[in-house]
mmCIF file of C-alpha atoms and ligand atoms in Angstrom:
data_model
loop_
_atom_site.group_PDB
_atom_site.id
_atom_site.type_symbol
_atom_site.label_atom_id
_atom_site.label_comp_id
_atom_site.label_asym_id
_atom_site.label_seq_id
_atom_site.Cartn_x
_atom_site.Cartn_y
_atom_site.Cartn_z
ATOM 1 C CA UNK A 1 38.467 -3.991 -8.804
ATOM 2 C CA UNK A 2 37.961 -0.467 -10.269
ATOM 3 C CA UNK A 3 39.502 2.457 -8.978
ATOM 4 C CA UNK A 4 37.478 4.300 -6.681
ATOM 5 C CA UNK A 5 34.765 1.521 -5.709
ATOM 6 C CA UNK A 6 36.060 1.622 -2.204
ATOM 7 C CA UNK A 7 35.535 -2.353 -2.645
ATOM 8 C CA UNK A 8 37.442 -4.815 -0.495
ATOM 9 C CA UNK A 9 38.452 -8.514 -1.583
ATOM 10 C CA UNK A 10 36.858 -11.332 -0.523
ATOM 11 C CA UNK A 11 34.819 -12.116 3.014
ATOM 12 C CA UNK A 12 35.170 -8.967 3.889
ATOM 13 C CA UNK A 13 32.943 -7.271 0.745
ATOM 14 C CA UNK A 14 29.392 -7.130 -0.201
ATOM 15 C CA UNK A 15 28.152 -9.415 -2.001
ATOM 16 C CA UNK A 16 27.099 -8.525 -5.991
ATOM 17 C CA UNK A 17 26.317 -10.672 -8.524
ATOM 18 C CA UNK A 18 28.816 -10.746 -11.796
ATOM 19 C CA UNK A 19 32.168 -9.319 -11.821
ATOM 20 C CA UNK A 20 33.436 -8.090 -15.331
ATOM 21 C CA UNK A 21 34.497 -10.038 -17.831
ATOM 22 C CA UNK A 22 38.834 -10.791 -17.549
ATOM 23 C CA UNK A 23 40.521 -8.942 -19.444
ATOM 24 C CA UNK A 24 42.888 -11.837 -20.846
ATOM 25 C CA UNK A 25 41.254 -14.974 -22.286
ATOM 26 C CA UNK A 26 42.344 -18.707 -21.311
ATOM 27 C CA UNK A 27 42.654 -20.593 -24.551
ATOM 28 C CA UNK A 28 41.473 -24.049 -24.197
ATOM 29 C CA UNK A 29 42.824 -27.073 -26.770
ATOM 30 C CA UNK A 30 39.824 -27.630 -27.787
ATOM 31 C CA UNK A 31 35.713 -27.534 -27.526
ATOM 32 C CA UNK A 32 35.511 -31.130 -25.410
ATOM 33 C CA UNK A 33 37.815 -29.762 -23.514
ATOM 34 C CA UNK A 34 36.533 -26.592 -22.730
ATOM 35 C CA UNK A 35 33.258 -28.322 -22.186
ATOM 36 C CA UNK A 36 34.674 -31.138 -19.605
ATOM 37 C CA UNK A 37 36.582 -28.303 -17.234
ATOM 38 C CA UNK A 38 33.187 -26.119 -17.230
ATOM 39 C CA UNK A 39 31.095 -29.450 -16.697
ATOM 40 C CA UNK A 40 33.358 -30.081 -13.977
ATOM 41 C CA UNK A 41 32.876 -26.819 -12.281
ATOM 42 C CA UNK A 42 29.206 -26.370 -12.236
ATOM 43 C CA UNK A 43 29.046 -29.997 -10.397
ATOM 44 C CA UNK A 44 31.784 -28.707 -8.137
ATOM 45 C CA UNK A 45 29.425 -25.518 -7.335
ATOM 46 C CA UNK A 46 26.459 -28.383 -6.477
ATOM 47 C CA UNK A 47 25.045 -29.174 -10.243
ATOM 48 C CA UNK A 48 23.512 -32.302 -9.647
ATOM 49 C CA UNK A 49 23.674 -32.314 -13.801
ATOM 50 C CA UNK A 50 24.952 -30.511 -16.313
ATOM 51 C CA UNK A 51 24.991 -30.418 -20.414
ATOM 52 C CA UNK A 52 25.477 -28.271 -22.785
ATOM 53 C CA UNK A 53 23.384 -27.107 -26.617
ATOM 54 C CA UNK A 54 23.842 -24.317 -28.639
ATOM 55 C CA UNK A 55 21.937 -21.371 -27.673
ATOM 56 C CA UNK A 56 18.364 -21.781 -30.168
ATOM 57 C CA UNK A 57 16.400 -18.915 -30.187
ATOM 58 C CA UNK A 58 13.509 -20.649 -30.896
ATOM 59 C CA UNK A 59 12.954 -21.527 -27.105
ATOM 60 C CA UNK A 60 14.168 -17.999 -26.285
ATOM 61 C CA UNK A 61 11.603 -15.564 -24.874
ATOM 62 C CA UNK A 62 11.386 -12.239 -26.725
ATOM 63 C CA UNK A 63 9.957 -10.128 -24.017
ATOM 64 C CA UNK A 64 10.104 -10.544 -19.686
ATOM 65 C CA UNK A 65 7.005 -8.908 -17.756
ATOM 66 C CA UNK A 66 7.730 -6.157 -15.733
ATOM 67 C CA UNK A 67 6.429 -6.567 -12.497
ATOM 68 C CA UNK A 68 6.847 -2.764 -11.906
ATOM 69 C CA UNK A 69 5.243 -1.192 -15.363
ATOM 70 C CA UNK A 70 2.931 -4.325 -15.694
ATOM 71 C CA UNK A 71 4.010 -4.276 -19.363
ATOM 72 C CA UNK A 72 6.367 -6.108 -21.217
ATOM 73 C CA UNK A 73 10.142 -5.120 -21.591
ATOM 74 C CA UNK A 74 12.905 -6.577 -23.791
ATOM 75 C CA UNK A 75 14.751 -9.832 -23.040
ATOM 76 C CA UNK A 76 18.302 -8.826 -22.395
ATOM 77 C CA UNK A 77 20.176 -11.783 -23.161
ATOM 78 C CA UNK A 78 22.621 -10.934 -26.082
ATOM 79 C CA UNK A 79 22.518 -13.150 -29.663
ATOM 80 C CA UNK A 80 26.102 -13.556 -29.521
ATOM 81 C CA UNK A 81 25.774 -15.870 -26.616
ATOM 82 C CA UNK A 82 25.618 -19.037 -28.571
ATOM 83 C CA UNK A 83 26.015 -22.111 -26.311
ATOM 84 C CA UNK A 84 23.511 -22.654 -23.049
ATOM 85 C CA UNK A 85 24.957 -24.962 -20.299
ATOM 86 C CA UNK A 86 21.901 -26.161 -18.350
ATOM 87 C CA UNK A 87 22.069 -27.263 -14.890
ATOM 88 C CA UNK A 88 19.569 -29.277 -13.135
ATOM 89 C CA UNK A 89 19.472 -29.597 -9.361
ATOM 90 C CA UNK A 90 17.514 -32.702 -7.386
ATOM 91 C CA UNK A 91 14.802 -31.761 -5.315
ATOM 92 C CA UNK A 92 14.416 -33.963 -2.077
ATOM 93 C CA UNK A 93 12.740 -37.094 -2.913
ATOM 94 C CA UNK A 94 10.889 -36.972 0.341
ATOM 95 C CA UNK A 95 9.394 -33.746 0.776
ATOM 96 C CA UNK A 96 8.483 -34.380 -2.451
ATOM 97 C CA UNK A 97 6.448 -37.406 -1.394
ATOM 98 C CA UNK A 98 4.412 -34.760 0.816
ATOM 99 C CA UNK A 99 2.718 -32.896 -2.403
ATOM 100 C CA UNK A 100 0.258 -31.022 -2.158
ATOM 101 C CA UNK A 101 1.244 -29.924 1.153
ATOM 102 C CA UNK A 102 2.855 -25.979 2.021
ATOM 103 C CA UNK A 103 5.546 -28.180 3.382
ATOM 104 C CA UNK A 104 6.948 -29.725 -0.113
ATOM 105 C CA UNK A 105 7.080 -25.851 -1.420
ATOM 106 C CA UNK A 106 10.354 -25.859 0.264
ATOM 107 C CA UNK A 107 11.913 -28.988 -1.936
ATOM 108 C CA UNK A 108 11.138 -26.236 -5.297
ATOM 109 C CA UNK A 109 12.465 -23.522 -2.977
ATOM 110 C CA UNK A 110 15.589 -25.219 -1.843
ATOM 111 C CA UNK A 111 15.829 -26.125 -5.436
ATOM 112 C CA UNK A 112 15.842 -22.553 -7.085
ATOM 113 C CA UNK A 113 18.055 -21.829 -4.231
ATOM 114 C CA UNK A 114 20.780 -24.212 -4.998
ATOM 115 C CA UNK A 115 20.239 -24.019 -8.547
ATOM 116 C CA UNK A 116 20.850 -19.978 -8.242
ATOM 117 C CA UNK A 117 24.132 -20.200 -6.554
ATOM 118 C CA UNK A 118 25.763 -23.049 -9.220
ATOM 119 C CA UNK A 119 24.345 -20.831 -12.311
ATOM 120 C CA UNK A 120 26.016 -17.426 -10.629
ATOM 121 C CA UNK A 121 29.435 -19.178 -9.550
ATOM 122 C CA UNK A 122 29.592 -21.318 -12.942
ATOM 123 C CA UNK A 123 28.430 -17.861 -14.807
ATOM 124 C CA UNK A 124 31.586 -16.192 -12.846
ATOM 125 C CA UNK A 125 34.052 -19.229 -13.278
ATOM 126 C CA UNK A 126 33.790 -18.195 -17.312
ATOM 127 C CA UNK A 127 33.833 -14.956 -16.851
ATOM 128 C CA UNK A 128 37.259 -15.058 -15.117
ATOM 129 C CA UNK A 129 38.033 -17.232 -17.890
ATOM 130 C CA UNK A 130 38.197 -14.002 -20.266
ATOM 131 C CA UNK A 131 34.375 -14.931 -22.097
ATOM 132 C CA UNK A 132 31.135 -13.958 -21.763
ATOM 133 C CA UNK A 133 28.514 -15.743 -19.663
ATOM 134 C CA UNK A 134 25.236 -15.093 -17.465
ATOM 135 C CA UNK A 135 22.963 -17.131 -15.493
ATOM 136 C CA UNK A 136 19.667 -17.360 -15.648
ATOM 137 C CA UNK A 137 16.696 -18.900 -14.207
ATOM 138 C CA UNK A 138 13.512 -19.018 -15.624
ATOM 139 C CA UNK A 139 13.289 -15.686 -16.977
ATOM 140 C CA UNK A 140 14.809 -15.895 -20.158
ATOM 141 C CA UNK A 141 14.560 -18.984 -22.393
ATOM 142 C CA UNK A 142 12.469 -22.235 -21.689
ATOM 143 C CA UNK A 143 14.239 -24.551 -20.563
ATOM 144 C CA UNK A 144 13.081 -27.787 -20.980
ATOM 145 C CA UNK A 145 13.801 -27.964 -24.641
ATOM 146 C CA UNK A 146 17.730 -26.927 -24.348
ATOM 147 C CA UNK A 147 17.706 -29.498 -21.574
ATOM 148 C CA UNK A 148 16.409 -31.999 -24.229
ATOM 149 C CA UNK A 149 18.720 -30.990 -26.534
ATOM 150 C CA UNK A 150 22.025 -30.863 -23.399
ATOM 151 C CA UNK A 151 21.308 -34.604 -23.131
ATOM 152 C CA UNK A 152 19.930 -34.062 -19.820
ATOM 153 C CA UNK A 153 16.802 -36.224 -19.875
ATOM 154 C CA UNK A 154 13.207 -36.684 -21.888
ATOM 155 C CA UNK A 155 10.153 -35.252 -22.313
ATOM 156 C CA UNK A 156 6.921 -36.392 -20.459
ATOM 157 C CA UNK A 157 3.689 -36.729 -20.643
ATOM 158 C CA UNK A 158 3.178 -34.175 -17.745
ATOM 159 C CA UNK A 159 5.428 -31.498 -19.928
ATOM 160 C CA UNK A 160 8.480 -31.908 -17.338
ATOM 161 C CA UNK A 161 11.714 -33.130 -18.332
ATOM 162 C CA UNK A 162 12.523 -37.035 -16.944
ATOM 163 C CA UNK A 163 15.984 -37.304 -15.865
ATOM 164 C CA UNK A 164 17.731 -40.893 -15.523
ATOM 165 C CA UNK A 165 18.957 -39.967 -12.666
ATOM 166 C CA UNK A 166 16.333 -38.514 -10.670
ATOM 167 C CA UNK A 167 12.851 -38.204 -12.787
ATOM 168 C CA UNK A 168 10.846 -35.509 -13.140
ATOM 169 C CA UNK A 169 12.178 -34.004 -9.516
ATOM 170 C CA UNK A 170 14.705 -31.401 -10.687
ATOM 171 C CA UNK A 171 15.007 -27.652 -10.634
ATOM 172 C CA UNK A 172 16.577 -26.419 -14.106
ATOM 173 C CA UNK A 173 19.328 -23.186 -14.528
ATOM 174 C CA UNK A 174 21.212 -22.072 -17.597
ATOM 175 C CA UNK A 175 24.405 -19.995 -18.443
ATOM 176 C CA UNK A 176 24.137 -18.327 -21.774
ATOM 177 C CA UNK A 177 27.708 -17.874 -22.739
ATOM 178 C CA UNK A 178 30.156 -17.396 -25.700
ATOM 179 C CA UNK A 179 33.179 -19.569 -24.376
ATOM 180 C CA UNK A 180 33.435 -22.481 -27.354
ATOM 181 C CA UNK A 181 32.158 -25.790 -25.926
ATOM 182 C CA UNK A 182 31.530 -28.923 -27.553
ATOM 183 C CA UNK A 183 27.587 -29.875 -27.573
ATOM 184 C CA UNK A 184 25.763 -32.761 -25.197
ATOM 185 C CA UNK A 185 23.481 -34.938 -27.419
ATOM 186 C CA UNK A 186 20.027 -35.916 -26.662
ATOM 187 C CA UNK A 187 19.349 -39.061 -24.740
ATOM 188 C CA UNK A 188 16.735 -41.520 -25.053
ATOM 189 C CA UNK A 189 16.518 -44.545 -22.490
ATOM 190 C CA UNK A 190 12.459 -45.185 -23.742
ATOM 191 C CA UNK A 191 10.542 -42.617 -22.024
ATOM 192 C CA UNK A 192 8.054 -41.916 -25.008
ATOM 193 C CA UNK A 193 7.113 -45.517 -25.270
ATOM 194 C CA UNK A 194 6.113 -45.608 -21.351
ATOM 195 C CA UNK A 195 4.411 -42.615 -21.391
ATOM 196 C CA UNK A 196 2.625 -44.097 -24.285
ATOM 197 C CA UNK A 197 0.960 -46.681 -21.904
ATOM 198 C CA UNK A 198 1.165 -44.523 -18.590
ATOM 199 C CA UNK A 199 -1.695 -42.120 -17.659
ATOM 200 C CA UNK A 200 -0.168 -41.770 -13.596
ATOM 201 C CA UNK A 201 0.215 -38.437 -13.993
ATOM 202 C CA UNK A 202 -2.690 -37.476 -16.481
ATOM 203 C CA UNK A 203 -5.138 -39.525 -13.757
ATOM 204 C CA UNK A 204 -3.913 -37.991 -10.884
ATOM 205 C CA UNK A 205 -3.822 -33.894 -11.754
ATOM 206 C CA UNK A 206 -6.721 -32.699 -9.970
ATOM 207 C CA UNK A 207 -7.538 -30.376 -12.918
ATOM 208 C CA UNK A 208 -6.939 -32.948 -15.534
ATOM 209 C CA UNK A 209 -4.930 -30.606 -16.747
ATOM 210 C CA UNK A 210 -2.495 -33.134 -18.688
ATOM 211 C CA UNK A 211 -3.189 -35.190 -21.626
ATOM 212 C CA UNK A 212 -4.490 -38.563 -21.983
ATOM 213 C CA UNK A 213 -3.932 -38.636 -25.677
ATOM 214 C CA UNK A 214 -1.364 -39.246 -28.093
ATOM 215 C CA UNK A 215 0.770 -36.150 -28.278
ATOM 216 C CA UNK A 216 -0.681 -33.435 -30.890
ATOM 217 C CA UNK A 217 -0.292 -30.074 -32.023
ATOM 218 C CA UNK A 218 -3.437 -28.846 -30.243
ATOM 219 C CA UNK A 219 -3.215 -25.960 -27.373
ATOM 220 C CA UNK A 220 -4.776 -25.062 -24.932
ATOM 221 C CA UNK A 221 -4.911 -21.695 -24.214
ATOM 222 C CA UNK A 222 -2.050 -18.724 -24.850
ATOM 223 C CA UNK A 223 0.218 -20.643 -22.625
ATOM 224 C CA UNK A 224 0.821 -23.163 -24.911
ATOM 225 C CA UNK A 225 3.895 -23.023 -27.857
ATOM 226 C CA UNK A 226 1.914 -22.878 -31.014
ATOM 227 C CA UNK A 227 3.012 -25.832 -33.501
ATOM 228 C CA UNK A 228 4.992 -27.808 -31.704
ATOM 229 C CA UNK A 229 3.541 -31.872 -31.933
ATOM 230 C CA UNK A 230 3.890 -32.461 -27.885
ATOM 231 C CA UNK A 231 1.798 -33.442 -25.072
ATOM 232 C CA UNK A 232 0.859 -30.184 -24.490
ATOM 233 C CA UNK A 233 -0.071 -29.072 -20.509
ATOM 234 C CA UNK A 234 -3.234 -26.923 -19.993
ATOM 235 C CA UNK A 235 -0.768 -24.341 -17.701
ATOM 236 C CA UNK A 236 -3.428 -22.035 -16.766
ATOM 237 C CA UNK A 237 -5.778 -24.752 -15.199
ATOM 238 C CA UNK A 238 -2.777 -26.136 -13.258
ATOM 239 C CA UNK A 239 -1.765 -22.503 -11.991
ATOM 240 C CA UNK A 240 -5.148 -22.035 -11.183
ATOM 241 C CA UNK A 241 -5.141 -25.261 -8.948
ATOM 242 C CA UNK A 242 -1.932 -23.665 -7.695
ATOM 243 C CA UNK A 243 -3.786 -20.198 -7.127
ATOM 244 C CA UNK A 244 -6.762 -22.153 -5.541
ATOM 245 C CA UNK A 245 -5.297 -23.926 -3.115
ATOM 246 C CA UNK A 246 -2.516 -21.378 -1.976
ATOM 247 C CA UNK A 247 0.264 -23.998 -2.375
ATOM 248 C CA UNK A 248 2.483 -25.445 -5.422
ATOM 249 C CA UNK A 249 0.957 -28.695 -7.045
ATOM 250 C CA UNK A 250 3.770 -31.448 -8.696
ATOM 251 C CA UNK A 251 1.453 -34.152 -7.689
ATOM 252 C CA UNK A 252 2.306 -34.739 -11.320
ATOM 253 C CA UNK A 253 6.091 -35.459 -10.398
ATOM 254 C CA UNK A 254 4.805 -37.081 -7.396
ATOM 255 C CA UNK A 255 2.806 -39.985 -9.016
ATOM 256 C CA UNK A 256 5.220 -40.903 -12.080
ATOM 257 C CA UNK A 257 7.100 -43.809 -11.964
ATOM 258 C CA UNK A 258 10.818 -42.562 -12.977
ATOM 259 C CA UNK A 259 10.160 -40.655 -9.540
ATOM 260 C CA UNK A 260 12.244 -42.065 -7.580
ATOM 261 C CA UNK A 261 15.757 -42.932 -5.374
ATOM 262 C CA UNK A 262 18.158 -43.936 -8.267
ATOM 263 C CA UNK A 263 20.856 -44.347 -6.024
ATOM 264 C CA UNK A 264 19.020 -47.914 -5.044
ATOM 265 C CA UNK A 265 20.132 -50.775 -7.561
ATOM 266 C CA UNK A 266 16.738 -52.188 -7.566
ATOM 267 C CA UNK A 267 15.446 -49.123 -8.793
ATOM 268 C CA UNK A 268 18.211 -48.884 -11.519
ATOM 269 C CA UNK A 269 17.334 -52.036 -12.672
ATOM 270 C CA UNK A 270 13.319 -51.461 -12.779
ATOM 271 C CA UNK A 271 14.289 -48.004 -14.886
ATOM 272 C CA UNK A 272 16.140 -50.418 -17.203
ATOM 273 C CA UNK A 273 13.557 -52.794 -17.900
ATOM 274 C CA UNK A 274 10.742 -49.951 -17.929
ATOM 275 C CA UNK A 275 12.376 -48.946 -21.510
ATOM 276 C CA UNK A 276 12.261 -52.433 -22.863
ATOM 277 C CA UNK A 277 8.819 -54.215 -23.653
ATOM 278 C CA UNK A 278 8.888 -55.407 -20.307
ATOM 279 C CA UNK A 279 7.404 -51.594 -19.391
ATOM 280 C CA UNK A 280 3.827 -52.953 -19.040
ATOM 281 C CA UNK A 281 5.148 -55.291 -16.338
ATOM 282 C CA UNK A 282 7.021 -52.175 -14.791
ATOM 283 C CA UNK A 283 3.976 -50.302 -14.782
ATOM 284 C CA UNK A 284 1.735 -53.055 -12.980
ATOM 285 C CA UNK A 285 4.307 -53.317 -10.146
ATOM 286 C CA UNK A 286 5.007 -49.401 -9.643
ATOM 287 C CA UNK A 287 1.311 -49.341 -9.197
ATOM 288 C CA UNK A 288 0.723 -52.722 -7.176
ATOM 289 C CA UNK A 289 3.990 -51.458 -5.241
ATOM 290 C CA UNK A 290 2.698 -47.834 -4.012
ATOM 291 C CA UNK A 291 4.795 -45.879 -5.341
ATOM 292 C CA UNK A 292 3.366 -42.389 -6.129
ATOM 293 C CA UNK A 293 1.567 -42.500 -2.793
ATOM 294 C CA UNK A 294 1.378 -39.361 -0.659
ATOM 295 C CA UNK A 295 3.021 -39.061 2.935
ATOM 296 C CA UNK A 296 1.630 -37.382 5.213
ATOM 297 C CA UNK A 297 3.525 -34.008 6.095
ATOM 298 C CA UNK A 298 2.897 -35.063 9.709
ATOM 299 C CA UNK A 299 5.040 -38.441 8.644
ATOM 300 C CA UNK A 300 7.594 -36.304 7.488
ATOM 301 C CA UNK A 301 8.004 -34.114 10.546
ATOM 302 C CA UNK A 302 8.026 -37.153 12.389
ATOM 303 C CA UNK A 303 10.624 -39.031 10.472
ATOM 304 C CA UNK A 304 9.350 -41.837 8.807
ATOM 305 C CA UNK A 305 9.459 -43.566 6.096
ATOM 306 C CA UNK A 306 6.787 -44.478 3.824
ATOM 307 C CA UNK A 307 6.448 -47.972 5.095
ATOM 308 C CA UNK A 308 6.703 -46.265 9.174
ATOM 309 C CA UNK A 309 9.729 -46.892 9.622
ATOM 310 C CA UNK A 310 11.932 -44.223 11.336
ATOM 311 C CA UNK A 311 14.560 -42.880 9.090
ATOM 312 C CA UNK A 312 16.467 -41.857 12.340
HETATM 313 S S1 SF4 B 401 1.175 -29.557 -10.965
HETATM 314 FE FE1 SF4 B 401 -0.757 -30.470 -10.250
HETATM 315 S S2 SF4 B 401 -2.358 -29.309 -11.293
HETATM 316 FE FE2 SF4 B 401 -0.450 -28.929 -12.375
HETATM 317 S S3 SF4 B 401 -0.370 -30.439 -14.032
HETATM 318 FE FE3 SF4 B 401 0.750 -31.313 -12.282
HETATM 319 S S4 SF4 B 401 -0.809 -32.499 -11.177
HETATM 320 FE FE4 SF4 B 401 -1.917 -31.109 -12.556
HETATM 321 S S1 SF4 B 402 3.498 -40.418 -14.902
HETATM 322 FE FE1 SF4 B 402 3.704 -41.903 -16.558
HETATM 323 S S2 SF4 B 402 2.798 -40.873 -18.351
HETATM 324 FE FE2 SF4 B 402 3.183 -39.303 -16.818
HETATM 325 S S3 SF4 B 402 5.206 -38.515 -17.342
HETATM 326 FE FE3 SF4 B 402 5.523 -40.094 -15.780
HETATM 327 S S4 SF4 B 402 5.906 -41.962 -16.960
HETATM 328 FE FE4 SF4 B 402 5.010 -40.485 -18.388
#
């Protein structure tokens, strides 16, 4: 505490973000293991995931809007920041069922929510380590790429990131930081190849707003990275849709198939087999199944699972 901030420790205090950087570093035997105590922390602070890439400015924003000038101003994340640990929290598999509804706005919001306090306490852990670190949300760097690249999950054809563990449902946070970590690498457990016969998502956005096509280097609009071969989202018809209907969308996240309770073994299993060439098979069932469908926010409220039966 500086001298003459009339600060108190602890409970008692009020609250601010970031405290400055210790003065005395901890030196850690190595990268992994640097990486494995931080890892450890953020899921202590609630990180449903976490992985770590170096920080590549490619996917770094050079200017945030100011919502007070209405003009750009700079991005104030420093260069010498060069390693990104990226968080991603779970948002609840049944509100999400309820999309489009006002009431599955809370699963993103309870998302951001948890997702701001484990970037913020894991941002602080380093810092009181003796290095550099800040959290961030979306408003520095997009972060689907360094979540790729943090081993974290795949790309889709919607344009969201496909965890193993929980599909397309999850909030994502970074920490920019210059503590030496070892790097994550990028997974792949065949999500390409069943997005290459799935159109779920792509035949249910109400805007058709997501491609049925092979992935190109076509855009959209401004919105779109320029030169990147992707399935590229039309973002400003789906934030329209957004805009239109007063309410968040992720009927997208909704529909696809790797949307679902992992913690089941069945499910485990189906995810397994949906990355071998029995995928087609996979597909036919999610479908014949009902997965995807929506429930009712009136289900919801009342407790009840998709096949009516009361969750207690
Ligand atoms: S959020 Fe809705 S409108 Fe946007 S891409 Fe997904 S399904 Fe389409
Ligand atoms: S709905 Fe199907 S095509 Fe779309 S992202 Fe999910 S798996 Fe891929």
């Amino acid at each position: 505490m500086k001298e003459g901030e009339d600060r108190r420790e602890g409970f008692s205090d009020a609250f601010t973000l970031l405290r400055d950087v210790a003065g005395e570093q901890i030196v850690f035997p190595s990268p992994e293991a640097a990486a494995e105590d931080v890892k450890r922390v953020a899921r202590s602070f609630g990180a449903d995931l976490a992985g770590i890439t170096y920080n590549d400015l490619r996917w770094r924003y050079t200017h945030k809007f100011s919502d007070i000038s209405g003009t750009e101003r700079p991005n104030d994340i420093p260069d010498e920041l060069p390693y990104v640990i990226v968080t991603a929290q779970a948002m609840d598999h049944d509100l999400i069922r309820t999309v489009p509804s006002a009431l599955s706005g809370a699963a993103t919001g309870l998302g951001y929510s948890h997702d701001a306090l484990v970037v913020l306490a894991t941002a602080q852990y380093i810092r009181n380590l003796g290095y550099n670190a800040i959290a961030s949300m979306n408003d520095s760097a997009l972060a689907i790429p360094l979540a790729i690249k943090a081993g974290l999950g795949e790309y889709g054809r919607h344009g969201l990131l496909i965890t193993k563990e929980f599909g397309p449902r999850v909030r994502l946070g970074k920490v920019f930081t210059d503590l030496p970590l070892a790097l994550d690498q990028p997974i792949d457990f065949g999500v390409k190849a069943f997005c290459d016969i799935c159109r779920r998502c792509s035949q249910a956005c109400p805007v058709k707003a997501i491609p049925h096509g092979d992935p190109s280097t076509e855009i959209h609009n401004q919105s779109n990275l320029k030169g990147v071969k992707k399935w590229s989202v039309d973002g400003e018809k789906c934030f329209s849709f957004w805009v239109g209907q007063n309410s968040d969308c992720s009927i997208c996240i909704r529909v696809c198939p790797y949307n679902k309770d992992h913690t089941k073994w069945w499910v485990r299993v189906g995810r397994r087999l949906a990355g071998t060439p029995l995928r087609r098979l996979m597909l036919w069932l999610d479908v014949k199944l009902g997965f995807g469908q929506r429930m009712p926010p009136k289900q919801w409220w009342r407790g009840r699972d998709r096949k009516g039966v009361s969750n207690g």
